[in-house]
Coordinates of C-alpha atoms in Angstrom, one line a residue:
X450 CA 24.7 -8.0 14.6
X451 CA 23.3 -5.2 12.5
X452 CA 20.3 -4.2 11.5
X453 CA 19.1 -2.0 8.7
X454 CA 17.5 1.4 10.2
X455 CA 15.2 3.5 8.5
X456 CA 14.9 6.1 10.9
X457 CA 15.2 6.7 15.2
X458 CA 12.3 8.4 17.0
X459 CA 13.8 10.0 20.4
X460 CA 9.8 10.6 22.0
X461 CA 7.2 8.3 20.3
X462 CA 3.5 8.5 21.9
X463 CA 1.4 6.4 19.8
X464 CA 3.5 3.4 19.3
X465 CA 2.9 1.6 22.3
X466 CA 2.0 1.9 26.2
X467 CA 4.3 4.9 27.6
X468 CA 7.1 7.3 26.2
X469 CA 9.2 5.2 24.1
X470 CA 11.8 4.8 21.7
X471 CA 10.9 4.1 18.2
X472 CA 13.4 2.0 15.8
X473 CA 12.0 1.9 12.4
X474 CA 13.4 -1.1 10.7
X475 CA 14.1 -1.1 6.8
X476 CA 12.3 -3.0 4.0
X477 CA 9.1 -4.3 3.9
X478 CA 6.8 -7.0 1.6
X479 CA 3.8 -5.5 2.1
X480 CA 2.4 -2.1 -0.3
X481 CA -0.7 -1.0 1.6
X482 CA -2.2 1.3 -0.5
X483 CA -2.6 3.9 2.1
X484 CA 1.2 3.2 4.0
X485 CA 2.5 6.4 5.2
X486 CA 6.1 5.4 5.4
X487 CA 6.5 4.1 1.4
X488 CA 10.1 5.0 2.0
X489 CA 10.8 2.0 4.2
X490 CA 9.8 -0.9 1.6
X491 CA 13.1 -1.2 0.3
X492 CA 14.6 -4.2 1.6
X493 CA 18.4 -3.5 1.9
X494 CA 18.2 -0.4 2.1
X495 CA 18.7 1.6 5.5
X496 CA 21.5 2.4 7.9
X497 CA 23.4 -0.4 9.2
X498 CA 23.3 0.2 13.1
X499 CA 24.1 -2.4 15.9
X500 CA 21.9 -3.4 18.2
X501 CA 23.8 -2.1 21.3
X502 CA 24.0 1.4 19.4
X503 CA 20.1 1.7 20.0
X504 CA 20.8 0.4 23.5
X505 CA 23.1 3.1 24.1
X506 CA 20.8 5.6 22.9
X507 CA 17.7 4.9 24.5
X508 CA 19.9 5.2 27.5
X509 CA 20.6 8.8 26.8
X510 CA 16.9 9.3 27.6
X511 CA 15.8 6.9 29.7
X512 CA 14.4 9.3 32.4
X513 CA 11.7 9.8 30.1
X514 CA 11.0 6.1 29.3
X515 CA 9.5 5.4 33.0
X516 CA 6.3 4.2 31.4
X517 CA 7.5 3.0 28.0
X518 CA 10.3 1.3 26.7
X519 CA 11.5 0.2 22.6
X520 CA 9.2 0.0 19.9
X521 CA 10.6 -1.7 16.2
X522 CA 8.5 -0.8 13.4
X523 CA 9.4 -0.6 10.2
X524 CA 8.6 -1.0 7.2
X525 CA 8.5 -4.6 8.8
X526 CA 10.3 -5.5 11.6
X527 CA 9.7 -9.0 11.9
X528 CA 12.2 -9.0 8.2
X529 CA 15.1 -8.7 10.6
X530 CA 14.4 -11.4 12.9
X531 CA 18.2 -12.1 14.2
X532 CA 18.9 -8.2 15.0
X533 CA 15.5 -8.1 16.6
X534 CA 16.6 -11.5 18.9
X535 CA 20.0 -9.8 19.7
X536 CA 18.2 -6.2 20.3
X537 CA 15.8 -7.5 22.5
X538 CA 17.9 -9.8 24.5
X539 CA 19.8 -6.6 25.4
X540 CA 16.7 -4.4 26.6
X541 CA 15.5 -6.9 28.7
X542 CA 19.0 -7.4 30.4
X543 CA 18.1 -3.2 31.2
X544 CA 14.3 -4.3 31.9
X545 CA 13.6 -2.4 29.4
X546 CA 9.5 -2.6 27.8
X547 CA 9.8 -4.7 24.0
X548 CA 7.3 -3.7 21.9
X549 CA 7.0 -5.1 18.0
X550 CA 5.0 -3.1 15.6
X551 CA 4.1 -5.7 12.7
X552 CA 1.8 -6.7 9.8
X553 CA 2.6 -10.4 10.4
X554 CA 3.0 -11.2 6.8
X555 CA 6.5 -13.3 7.5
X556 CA 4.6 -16.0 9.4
X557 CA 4.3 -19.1 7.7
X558 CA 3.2 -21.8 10.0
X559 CA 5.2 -24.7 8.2
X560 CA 8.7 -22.5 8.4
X561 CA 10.3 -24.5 11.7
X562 CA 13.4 -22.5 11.1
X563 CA 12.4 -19.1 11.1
X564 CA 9.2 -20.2 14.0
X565 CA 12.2 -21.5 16.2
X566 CA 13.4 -18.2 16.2
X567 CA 10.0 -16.5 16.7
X568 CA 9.6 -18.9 19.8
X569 CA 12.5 -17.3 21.3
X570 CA 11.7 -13.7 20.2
X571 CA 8.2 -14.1 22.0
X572 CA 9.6 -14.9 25.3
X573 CA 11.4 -11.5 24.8
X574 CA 8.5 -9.3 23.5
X575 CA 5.9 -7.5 26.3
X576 CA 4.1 -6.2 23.6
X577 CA 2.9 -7.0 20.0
X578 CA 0.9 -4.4 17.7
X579 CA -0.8 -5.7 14.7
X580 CA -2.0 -4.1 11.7
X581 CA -4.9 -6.5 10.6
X582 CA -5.6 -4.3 7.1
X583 CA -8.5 -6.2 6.2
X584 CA -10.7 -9.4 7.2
X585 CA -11.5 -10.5 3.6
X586 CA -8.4 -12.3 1.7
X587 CA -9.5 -11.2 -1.7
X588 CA -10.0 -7.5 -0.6
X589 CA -7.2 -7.7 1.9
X590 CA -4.4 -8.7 -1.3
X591 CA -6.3 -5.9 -3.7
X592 CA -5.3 -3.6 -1.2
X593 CA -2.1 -4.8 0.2
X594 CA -0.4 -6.7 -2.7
X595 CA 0.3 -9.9 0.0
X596 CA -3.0 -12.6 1.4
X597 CA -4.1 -12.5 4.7
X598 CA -3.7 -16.1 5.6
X599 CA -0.6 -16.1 7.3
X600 CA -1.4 -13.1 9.0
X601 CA -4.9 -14.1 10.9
X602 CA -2.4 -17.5 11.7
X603 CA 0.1 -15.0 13.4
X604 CA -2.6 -13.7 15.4
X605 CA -3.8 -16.9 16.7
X606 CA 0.0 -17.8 17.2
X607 CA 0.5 -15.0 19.1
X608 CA -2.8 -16.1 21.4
X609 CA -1.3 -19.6 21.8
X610 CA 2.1 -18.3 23.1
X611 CA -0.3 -15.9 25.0
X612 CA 1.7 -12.8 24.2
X613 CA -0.6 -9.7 24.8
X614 CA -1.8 -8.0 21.4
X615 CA -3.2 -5.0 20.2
X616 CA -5.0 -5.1 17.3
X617 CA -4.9 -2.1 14.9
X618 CA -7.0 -1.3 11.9
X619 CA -7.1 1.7 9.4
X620 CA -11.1 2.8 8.2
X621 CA -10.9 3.5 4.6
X622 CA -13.8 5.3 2.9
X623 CA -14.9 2.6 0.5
X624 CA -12.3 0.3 1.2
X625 CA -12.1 -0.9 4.7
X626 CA -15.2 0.6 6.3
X627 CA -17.8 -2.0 5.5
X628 CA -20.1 -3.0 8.6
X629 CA -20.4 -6.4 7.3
X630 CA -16.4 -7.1 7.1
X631 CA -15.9 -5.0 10.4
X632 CA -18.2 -7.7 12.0
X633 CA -15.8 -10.4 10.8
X634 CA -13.2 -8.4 12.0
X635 CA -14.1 -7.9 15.5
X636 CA -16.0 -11.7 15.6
X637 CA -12.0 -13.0 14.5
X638 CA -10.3 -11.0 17.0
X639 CA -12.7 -11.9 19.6
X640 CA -11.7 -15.1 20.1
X641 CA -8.4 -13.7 21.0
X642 CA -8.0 -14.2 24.4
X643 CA -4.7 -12.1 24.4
X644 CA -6.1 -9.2 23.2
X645 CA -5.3 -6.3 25.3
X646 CA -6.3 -3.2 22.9
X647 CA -8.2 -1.9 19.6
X648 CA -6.9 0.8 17.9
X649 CA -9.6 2.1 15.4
X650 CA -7.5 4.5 13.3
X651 CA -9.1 7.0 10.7
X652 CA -7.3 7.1 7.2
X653 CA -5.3 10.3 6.1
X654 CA -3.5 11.5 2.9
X655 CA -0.5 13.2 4.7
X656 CA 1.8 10.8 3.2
X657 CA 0.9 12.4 -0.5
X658 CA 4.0 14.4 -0.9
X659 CA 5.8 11.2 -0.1
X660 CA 4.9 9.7 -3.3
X661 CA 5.1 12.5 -5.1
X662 CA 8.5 13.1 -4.3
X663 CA 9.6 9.1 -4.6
X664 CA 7.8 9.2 -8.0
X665 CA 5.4 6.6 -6.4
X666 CA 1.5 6.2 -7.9
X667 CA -0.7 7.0 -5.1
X668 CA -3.5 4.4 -5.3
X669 CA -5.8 6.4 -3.0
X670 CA -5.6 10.2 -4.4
X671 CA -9.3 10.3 -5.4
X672 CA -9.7 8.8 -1.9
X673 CA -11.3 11.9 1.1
X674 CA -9.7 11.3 4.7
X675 CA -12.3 10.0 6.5
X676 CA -13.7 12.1 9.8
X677 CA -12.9 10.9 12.9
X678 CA -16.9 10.6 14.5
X679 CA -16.9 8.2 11.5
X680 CA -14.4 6.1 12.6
X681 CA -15.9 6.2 16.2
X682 CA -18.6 4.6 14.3
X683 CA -16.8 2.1 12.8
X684 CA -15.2 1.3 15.8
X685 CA -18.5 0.3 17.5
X686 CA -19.2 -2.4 14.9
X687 CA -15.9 -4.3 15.3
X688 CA -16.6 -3.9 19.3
X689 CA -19.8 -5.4 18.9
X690 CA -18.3 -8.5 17.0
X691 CA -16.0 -9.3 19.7
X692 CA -18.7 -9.1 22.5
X693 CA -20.4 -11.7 20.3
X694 CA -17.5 -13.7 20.0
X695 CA -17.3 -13.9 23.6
X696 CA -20.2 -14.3 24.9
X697 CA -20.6 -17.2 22.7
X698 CA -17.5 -18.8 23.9
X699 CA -17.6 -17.4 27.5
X700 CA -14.2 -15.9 27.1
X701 CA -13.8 -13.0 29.9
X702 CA -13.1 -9.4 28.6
X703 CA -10.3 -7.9 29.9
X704 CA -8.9 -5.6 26.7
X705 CA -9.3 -1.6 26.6
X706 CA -10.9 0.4 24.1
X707 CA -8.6 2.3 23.4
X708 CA -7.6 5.5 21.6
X709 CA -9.1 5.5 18.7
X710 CA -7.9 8.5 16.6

């Protein structure tokens, strides 16, 4: 089996618990307005690598690895479903940590066929990260081009296979920092009882040059980074919403808040 690789990161620290190794997959439906990694959306695109190539070569560093493990990101991961069940079965042959970077936009609850295969993915996966861009499904597809629906059901999916999560979320100035939608945020995730982290992440305009040079429209250039004591702030509101959503249901706080910028 071979999957379609973007890129290999030897010594990634914010992708995941640990030192790990970093596969960025190839392709992606999603266009976030503020994605960092445009490159990646083409689907087809890539180097074709096998999946015991990547074993091999987070072998060459494993020393460093103690604490981590894999990470696939992408672009979207989740695209490549059948390399990512053949490149997972292999890491945890080496006990090695899986960890899936994703969006969620390929779940759709009524798809048996390709749910069959994320049943058997799960029981493989230590980890799952998940970019939740934004609460509201009309903001959420002005900003992403894709709805939110199937997204907010991968998170509860994800709960019901109890498969421990962290959520991430970019602040955008404008956009995504809204107290009343971060409530809704943190109130949704909050009844996630497999929620082990938040990630609270302030937006940037380093990927700018990206564009440029792809001859991509940057949808954000009027758009300031926003500070980081900001996004502190913002953080605060969407913990606040998941206190409330469990309290109210009694459900016992176990996740970390964790780095936020």
């Amino acid at each position: 089996m071979k999957g379609r690789i973007h890129s290999l990161q030897s010594f990634g620290t914010v992708d995941g618990p640990g030192v790990r190794y970093v596969v960025f997959l190839q392709g992606c439906p999603m266009r976030c307005a503020y994605c960092h990694n445009p490159d990646t959306w083409v689907i087809g695109a890539g180097e074709e690598m096998e999946a015991s190539y990547i074993i091999e070569q987070y072998h060459r560093n494993e020393g460093f690895y103690t604490d981590g493990g894999i990470t696939v990101t992408g672009g979207e991961p989740l695209l490549q479903i059948d390399f990512l069940l053949e490149l997972f079965e292999l890491a945890k042959k080496d006990n090695i940590h899986t960890c899936i970077d994703t969006s969620g936009i390929t779940y759709k609850p009524g798809n048996k066929a390709y749910n069959d295969k994320l049943d058997r993915l799960m029981t493989m996966t230590d980890l799952v990260m998940l970019d939740i861009k934004h609460i509201d499904p009309i903001k959420h597809k002005e900003l992403t081009d894709q709805p939110n629906d199937g997204i907010l059901a991968f998170a509860e999916y994800l709960d019901e296979k109890n498969v421990p999560v962290w959520i991430r979320h970019v602040v955008v100035p404008g956009i995504t920092d809204d107290d009343y939608y971060l409530d809704k945020l943190g109130y949704f995730i909050g009844g996630l009882k497999n929620l082990k982290a938040l990630d609270v992440l302030p937006y940037h305009d380093l990927a700018k040059p990206k564009y440029e040079n792809l001859g991509i429209d940057y949808k954000l250039k009027d758009v300031p980074p926003m500070d980081k004591q900001t996004a502190i702030e913002k953080k605060k509101v969407i913990l606040a919403g998941i206190k409330r959503r469990r309290a109210e249901e009694n459900i016992e706080t176990d996740y970390k808040e964790h780095h936020t910028c």
